[in-house]
mmCIF file of C-alpha atoms in Angstrom:
data_model
loop_
_atom_site.group_PDB
_atom_site.id
_atom_site.type_symbol
_atom_site.label_atom_id
_atom_site.label_comp_id
_atom_site.label_asym_id
_atom_site.label_seq_id
_atom_site.Cartn_x
_atom_site.Cartn_y
_atom_site.Cartn_z
ATOM 1 C CA MET N 4 -19.009 -3.832 -58.459
ATOM 2 C CA SER N 5 -20.933 -0.920 -59.944
ATOM 3 C CA ASP N 6 -23.625 -1.717 -62.484
ATOM 4 C CA GLY N 7 -22.355 1.203 -64.552
ATOM 5 C CA ARG N 8 -25.387 3.392 -63.908
ATOM 6 C CA ASP N 9 -24.045 5.349 -60.923
ATOM 7 C CA MET N 10 -22.757 8.849 -61.491
ATOM 8 C CA ILE N 11 -19.149 9.027 -60.331
ATOM 9 C CA THR N 12 -18.232 11.970 -58.108
ATOM 10 C CA LEU N 13 -14.611 13.085 -58.331
ATOM 11 C CA TYR N 14 -13.234 15.037 -55.374
ATOM 12 C CA GLY N 15 -10.392 17.500 -55.907
ATOM 13 C CA PHE N 16 -9.080 20.938 -54.994
ATOM 14 C CA GLY N 17 -10.656 22.763 -57.933
ATOM 15 C CA PRO N 18 -9.136 25.180 -60.468
ATOM 16 C CA LYS N 19 -6.017 27.030 -59.315
ATOM 17 C CA PHE N 20 -2.719 28.313 -60.678
ATOM 18 C CA ALA N 21 -4.145 28.844 -64.213
ATOM 19 C CA LEU N 22 -4.873 25.094 -64.230
ATOM 20 C CA PRO N 23 -8.203 23.244 -64.281
ATOM 21 C CA GLU N 24 -7.068 21.504 -61.085
ATOM 22 C CA ALA N 25 -4.342 22.281 -58.555
ATOM 23 C CA SER N 26 -3.302 18.624 -58.280
ATOM 24 C CA PRO N 27 -1.902 16.753 -61.297
ATOM 25 C CA PHE N 28 -3.266 13.542 -59.765
ATOM 26 C CA VAL N 29 -6.821 14.877 -59.744
ATOM 27 C CA MET N 30 -6.349 16.126 -63.304
ATOM 28 C CA LYS N 31 -5.011 12.704 -64.311
ATOM 29 C CA THR N 32 -8.131 11.015 -62.968
ATOM 30 C CA GLU N 33 -10.449 13.520 -64.607
ATOM 31 C CA LEU N 34 -8.684 13.029 -67.929
ATOM 32 C CA GLN N 35 -9.070 9.274 -67.593
ATOM 33 C CA LEU N 36 -12.779 9.705 -66.926
ATOM 34 C CA LYS N 37 -12.953 11.836 -70.068
ATOM 35 C CA LEU N 38 -10.982 9.238 -72.028
ATOM 36 C CA ALA N 39 -13.400 6.569 -70.811
ATOM 37 C CA GLY N 40 -16.385 8.689 -71.854
ATOM 38 C CA LEU N 41 -17.957 8.335 -68.412
ATOM 39 C CA PRO N 42 -20.297 10.925 -66.915
ATOM 40 C CA TYR N 43 -19.074 12.366 -63.626
ATOM 41 C CA ARG N 44 -19.505 15.331 -61.335
ATOM 42 C CA LEU N 45 -16.788 17.372 -59.650
ATOM 43 C CA GLU N 46 -16.808 18.316 -55.976
ATOM 44 C CA ARG N 47 -14.258 20.265 -53.984
ATOM 45 C CA ALA N 48 -12.767 18.585 -50.959
ATOM 46 C CA SER N 49 -9.883 18.818 -48.532
ATOM 47 C CA PRO N 50 -7.291 16.103 -47.949
ATOM 48 C CA ARG N 51 -8.825 15.889 -44.470
ATOM 49 C CA ASP N 52 -11.977 14.519 -46.143
ATOM 50 C CA ALA N 53 -10.112 11.834 -48.079
ATOM 51 C CA PRO N 54 -9.907 8.194 -46.947
ATOM 52 C CA LYS N 55 -6.115 8.193 -47.312
ATOM 53 C CA GLY N 56 -5.553 11.876 -46.526
ATOM 54 C CA LYS N 57 -4.803 12.751 -50.164
ATOM 55 C CA LEU N 58 -6.754 13.802 -53.229
ATOM 56 C CA PRO N 59 -8.237 12.583 -55.496
ATOM 57 C CA PHE N 60 -10.853 10.138 -54.368
ATOM 58 C CA ILE N 61 -14.120 9.180 -55.982
ATOM 59 C CA ARG N 62 -17.534 8.103 -54.816
ATOM 60 C CA ASP N 63 -19.233 5.578 -57.054
ATOM 61 C CA GLY N 64 -22.556 4.549 -55.582
ATOM 62 C CA ALA N 65 -21.801 3.187 -52.139
ATOM 63 C CA ARG N 66 -18.099 2.772 -52.861
ATOM 64 C CA VAL N 67 -15.347 5.262 -52.092
ATOM 65 C CA ILE N 68 -12.010 4.729 -53.848
ATOM 66 C CA ALA N 69 -8.852 6.707 -53.124
ATOM 67 C CA ASP N 70 -5.617 7.141 -55.108
ATOM 68 C CA SER N 71 -5.551 7.813 -58.835
ATOM 69 C CA THR N 72 -4.064 4.413 -59.707
ATOM 70 C CA PHE N 73 -6.730 2.485 -57.828
ATOM 71 C CA ILE N 74 -9.418 4.784 -59.194
ATOM 72 C CA ARG N 75 -8.353 3.892 -62.716
ATOM 73 C CA ARG N 76 -8.430 0.194 -61.865
ATOM 74 C CA HIS N 77 -11.959 0.606 -60.500
ATOM 75 C CA ILE N 78 -13.131 2.549 -63.548
ATOM 76 C CA GLU N 79 -11.817 -0.131 -65.898
ATOM 77 C CA SER N 80 -13.055 -3.146 -63.944
ATOM 78 C CA SER N 81 -16.494 -1.785 -63.030
ATOM 79 C CA ARG N 82 -17.283 -0.490 -66.555
ATOM 80 C CA GLN N 83 -15.391 -3.126 -68.561
ATOM 81 C CA ILE N 84 -13.182 -0.446 -70.092
ATOM 82 C CA ASP N 85 -9.544 -0.741 -71.156
ATOM 83 C CA LEU N 86 -7.808 2.633 -71.258
ATOM 84 C CA GLU N 87 -4.854 0.961 -72.992
ATOM 85 C CA ALA N 88 -6.867 -0.830 -75.652
ATOM 86 C CA GLY N 89 -4.715 -1.604 -78.669
ATOM 87 C CA LEU N 90 -1.423 -1.406 -76.803
ATOM 88 C CA GLY N 91 0.935 -4.352 -76.562
ATOM 89 C CA ALA N 92 2.632 -5.672 -73.445
ATOM 90 C CA ALA N 93 5.803 -3.632 -74.007
ATOM 91 C CA GLU N 94 3.829 -0.414 -74.489
ATOM 92 C CA ARG N 95 1.800 -1.075 -71.350
ATOM 93 C CA ALA N 96 5.008 -1.691 -69.410
ATOM 94 C CA THR N 97 6.543 1.485 -70.810
ATOM 95 C CA GLY N 98 3.436 3.416 -69.820
ATOM 96 C CA TRP N 99 3.773 2.195 -66.232
ATOM 97 C CA ALA N 100 7.473 3.150 -66.202
ATOM 98 C CA ILE N 101 6.611 6.639 -67.492
ATOM 99 C CA GLU N 102 3.976 7.038 -64.771
ATOM 100 C CA ARG N 103 6.453 6.092 -62.075
ATOM 101 C CA MET N 104 9.098 8.493 -63.423
ATOM 102 C CA LEU N 105 6.617 11.360 -63.459
ATOM 103 C CA GLU N 106 4.702 10.650 -60.264
ATOM 104 C CA ASP N 107 7.559 9.457 -58.069
ATOM 105 C CA GLN N 108 10.239 11.885 -59.258
ATOM 106 C CA LEU N 109 9.080 14.844 -61.342
ATOM 107 C CA TYR N 110 6.078 15.457 -59.084
ATOM 108 C CA TRP N 111 8.341 15.993 -56.069
ATOM 109 C CA ALA N 112 10.470 18.458 -58.013
ATOM 110 C CA MET N 113 7.261 20.313 -58.898
ATOM 111 C CA LEU N 114 6.245 20.394 -55.231
ATOM 112 C CA HIS N 115 9.627 21.871 -54.349
ATOM 113 C CA LEU N 116 9.162 24.564 -56.996
ATOM 114 C CA ARG N 117 5.778 25.523 -55.533
ATOM 115 C CA TRP N 118 6.420 25.162 -51.813
ATOM 116 C CA ALA N 119 10.115 25.923 -51.204
ATOM 117 C CA ASP N 120 10.398 29.147 -53.209
ATOM 118 C CA ASP N 121 8.992 31.974 -51.075
ATOM 119 C CA ALA N 122 7.477 33.939 -53.973
ATOM 120 C CA ASN N 123 5.866 30.870 -55.535
ATOM 121 C CA PHE N 124 4.541 29.735 -52.169
ATOM 122 C CA ALA N 125 3.081 33.150 -51.330
ATOM 123 C CA LYS N 126 1.036 33.380 -54.517
ATOM 124 C CA GLY N 127 0.338 29.654 -54.855
ATOM 125 C CA PRO N 128 0.020 27.052 -52.100
ATOM 126 C CA SER N 129 -0.579 29.676 -49.404
ATOM 127 C CA GLN N 130 -4.068 30.018 -50.957
ATOM 128 C CA PHE N 131 -4.934 26.674 -49.387
ATOM 129 C CA PHE N 132 -4.641 28.279 -45.952
ATOM 130 C CA ALA N 133 -6.687 31.419 -46.532
ATOM 131 C CA GLY N 134 -8.495 32.374 -43.338
ATOM 132 C CA LEU N 135 -6.358 30.114 -41.157
ATOM 133 C CA PRO N 136 -3.775 31.355 -38.626
ATOM 134 C CA ASP N 137 -0.271 31.958 -39.948
ATOM 135 C CA GLU N 138 1.027 29.256 -37.623
ATOM 136 C CA VAL N 139 -1.114 26.651 -39.378
ATOM 137 C CA ARG N 140 0.159 27.735 -42.793
ATOM 138 C CA ASP N 141 3.787 27.717 -41.650
ATOM 139 C CA THR N 142 3.450 24.333 -39.940
ATOM 140 C CA ARG N 143 1.877 22.724 -42.997
ATOM 141 C CA ARG N 144 4.558 24.196 -45.242
ATOM 142 C CA ALA N 145 7.300 22.861 -42.981
ATOM 143 C CA GLN N 146 5.633 19.428 -42.973
ATOM 144 C CA LEU N 147 5.438 19.356 -46.756
ATOM 145 C CA LEU N 148 9.070 20.358 -47.135
ATOM 146 C CA ALA N 149 10.014 17.686 -44.612
ATOM 147 C CA ASN N 150 8.139 15.149 -46.757
ATOM 148 C CA ILE N 151 10.175 16.195 -49.793
ATOM 149 C CA GLY N 152 13.292 15.688 -47.698
ATOM 150 C CA ALA N 153 12.100 12.261 -46.563
ATOM 151 C CA HIS N 154 11.510 11.342 -50.209
ATOM 152 C CA GLY N 155 15.176 12.131 -50.807
ATOM 153 C CA LEU N 156 14.859 14.797 -53.494
ATOM 154 C CA GLY N 157 14.642 17.558 -50.892
ATOM 155 C CA ARG N 158 18.139 16.783 -49.640
ATOM 156 C CA HIS N 159 19.542 18.524 -52.734
ATOM 157 C CA ASN N 160 19.725 22.245 -53.363
ATOM 158 C CA ALA N 161 17.210 24.023 -55.581
ATOM 159 C CA ALA N 162 19.411 23.962 -58.697
ATOM 160 C CA GLU N 163 20.094 20.239 -58.307
ATOM 161 C CA ILE N 164 16.401 19.464 -57.803
ATOM 162 C CA ALA N 165 15.486 21.431 -60.942
ATOM 163 C CA ALA N 166 18.219 19.614 -62.884
ATOM 164 C CA LEU N 167 16.883 16.214 -61.784
ATOM 165 C CA GLY N 168 13.343 17.236 -62.733
ATOM 166 C CA ASP N 169 14.632 18.444 -66.093
ATOM 167 C CA ARG N 170 16.154 15.025 -66.706
ATOM 168 C CA SER N 171 12.681 13.463 -66.432
ATOM 169 C CA LEU N 172 11.276 16.111 -68.763
ATOM 170 C CA ALA N 173 14.036 15.382 -71.273
ATOM 171 C CA ALA N 174 13.284 11.666 -71.074
ATOM 172 C CA LEU N 175 9.574 12.280 -71.640
ATOM 173 C CA SER N 176 10.348 14.575 -74.568
ATOM 174 C CA ALA N 177 12.551 11.880 -76.146
ATOM 175 C CA LEU N 178 9.886 9.199 -75.631
ATOM 176 C CA LEU N 179 7.188 11.385 -77.163
ATOM 177 C CA GLY N 180 9.290 12.429 -80.144
ATOM 178 C CA GLU N 181 7.159 13.656 -83.034
ATOM 179 C CA ARG N 182 4.081 11.596 -82.140
ATOM 180 C CA ARG N 183 0.830 13.297 -81.246
ATOM 181 C CA TYR N 184 0.458 11.133 -78.145
ATOM 182 C CA LEU N 185 2.837 8.807 -76.344
ATOM 183 C CA PHE N 186 1.773 5.699 -78.246
ATOM 184 C CA GLY N 187 0.485 7.090 -81.497
ATOM 185 C CA ASP N 188 -2.421 9.110 -82.851
ATOM 186 C CA ALA N 189 -4.851 8.516 -79.973
ATOM 187 C CA PRO N 190 -4.375 9.212 -76.254
ATOM 188 C CA SER N 191 -4.281 6.373 -73.755
ATOM 189 C CA ALA N 192 -4.174 6.177 -69.947
ATOM 190 C CA VAL N 193 -0.556 7.258 -69.660
ATOM 191 C CA ASP N 194 -1.281 10.453 -71.612
ATOM 192 C CA ALA N 195 -3.585 11.499 -68.786
ATOM 193 C CA THR N 196 -0.683 11.232 -66.362
ATOM 194 C CA ALA N 197 1.866 12.823 -68.655
ATOM 195 C CA ALA N 198 -0.256 15.746 -69.800
ATOM 196 C CA ALA N 199 -1.403 16.526 -66.263
ATOM 197 C CA MET N 200 2.189 16.568 -65.039
ATOM 198 C CA VAL N 201 3.534 18.561 -67.981
ATOM 199 C CA VAL N 202 1.013 21.374 -67.673
ATOM 200 C CA SER N 203 1.317 21.393 -63.871
ATOM 201 C CA VAL N 204 5.062 21.947 -64.145
ATOM 202 C CA ALA N 205 4.843 24.325 -67.107
ATOM 203 C CA THR N 206 2.044 26.622 -65.923
ATOM 204 C CA PRO N 207 3.271 30.226 -66.252
ATOM 205 C CA PHE N 208 1.594 30.998 -62.926
ATOM 206 C CA PHE N 209 4.846 29.911 -61.246
ATOM 207 C CA ASP N 210 8.413 30.840 -62.089
ATOM 208 C CA GLY N 211 11.576 28.862 -61.631
ATOM 209 C CA ALA N 212 14.233 26.818 -63.368
ATOM 210 C CA LEU N 213 11.986 23.769 -63.624
ATOM 211 C CA THR N 214 9.144 25.737 -65.230
ATOM 212 C CA ARG N 215 11.531 27.309 -67.710
ATOM 213 C CA ALA N 216 13.003 23.889 -68.495
ATOM 214 C CA ALA N 217 9.550 22.429 -69.177
ATOM 215 C CA ARG N 218 8.632 25.254 -71.517
ATOM 216 C CA SER N 219 11.886 24.781 -73.453
ATOM 217 C CA TYR N 220 10.717 21.423 -74.869
ATOM 218 C CA ALA N 221 8.728 22.359 -77.947
ATOM 219 C CA ASN N 222 7.209 18.922 -78.398
ATOM 220 C CA LEU N 223 6.075 18.753 -74.760
ATOM 221 C CA MET N 224 4.473 22.184 -75.019
ATOM 222 C CA ALA N 225 2.693 21.207 -78.238
ATOM 223 C CA TYR N 226 1.589 17.975 -76.561
ATOM 224 C CA GLY N 227 0.296 19.796 -73.494
ATOM 225 C CA GLU N 228 -1.535 22.325 -75.622
ATOM 226 C CA ARG N 229 -3.037 19.517 -77.717
ATOM 227 C CA MET N 230 -4.367 17.730 -74.643
ATOM 228 C CA MET N 231 -5.654 20.911 -73.025
ATOM 229 C CA THR N 232 -7.367 22.111 -76.202
ATOM 230 C CA ARG N 233 -9.027 18.715 -76.550
ATOM 231 C CA TYR N 234 -10.137 18.237 -72.938
ATOM 232 C CA TYR N 235 -9.944 21.654 -71.210
ATOM 233 C CA PRO N 236 -10.407 24.273 -73.953
ATOM 234 C CA ASP N 237 -11.227 27.020 -71.453
ATOM 235 C CA PHE N 238 -7.751 26.751 -69.943
ATOM 236 C CA ALA N 239 -5.604 26.188 -73.039
ATOM 237 C CA ALA N 240 -5.090 29.840 -73.943
ATOM 238 C CA GLY N 241 -3.970 30.793 -70.444
ATOM 239 C CA LEU N 242 -1.419 28.021 -70.320
ATOM 240 C CA PHE N 243 -0.135 28.409 -73.867
ATOM 241 C CA PRO N 244 -0.414 32.103 -74.742
#
């Protein structure tokens, strides 16, 4: 285990789409590092560089840890930090359920919004393939869309996918209610996941039914703005004009 003196390096895509990070999973991990009060440095990387072929991953001394969930576990165990301090067993269980709803359902609807719509793809994800042959871009896009189909969500039409994503947004809005954060007046680990996903879906950089649905929930928009103002003040105005 780390002795706590190593500087953590977080690897991600970097700022894109009016967001501090193109991937909500990288943003989640960065927010958890901020919540933990740990020093870290950011480095850009490609999924090809990652141990599991996906971002984020971190380097902590000699250790490399991939996947945002396992990164959090490492942060907490190596630094003796509890990002859910003060929460009871039911709240911790609810937090895990919220994460699974957002990461295993809403995230895929967000991917469909970005990658399946031609206009959104052209101005958004196609940036990842700048300088590469068109065939590479088109092959990667087809692979990603096939992955959404394999997940199951991609077997529906665009309107149905947006409606399913909206159902998760509605559930999150109901769970948040009038609270400042999901479990009270202070953010916890699940707020890193929720805020990263909310702003990634709601960014005005993209257009579509799912984006419009996200921006229709006043409490989610206030929540996203609150988290961005607190942790990414340079991006808050662009996301919440």
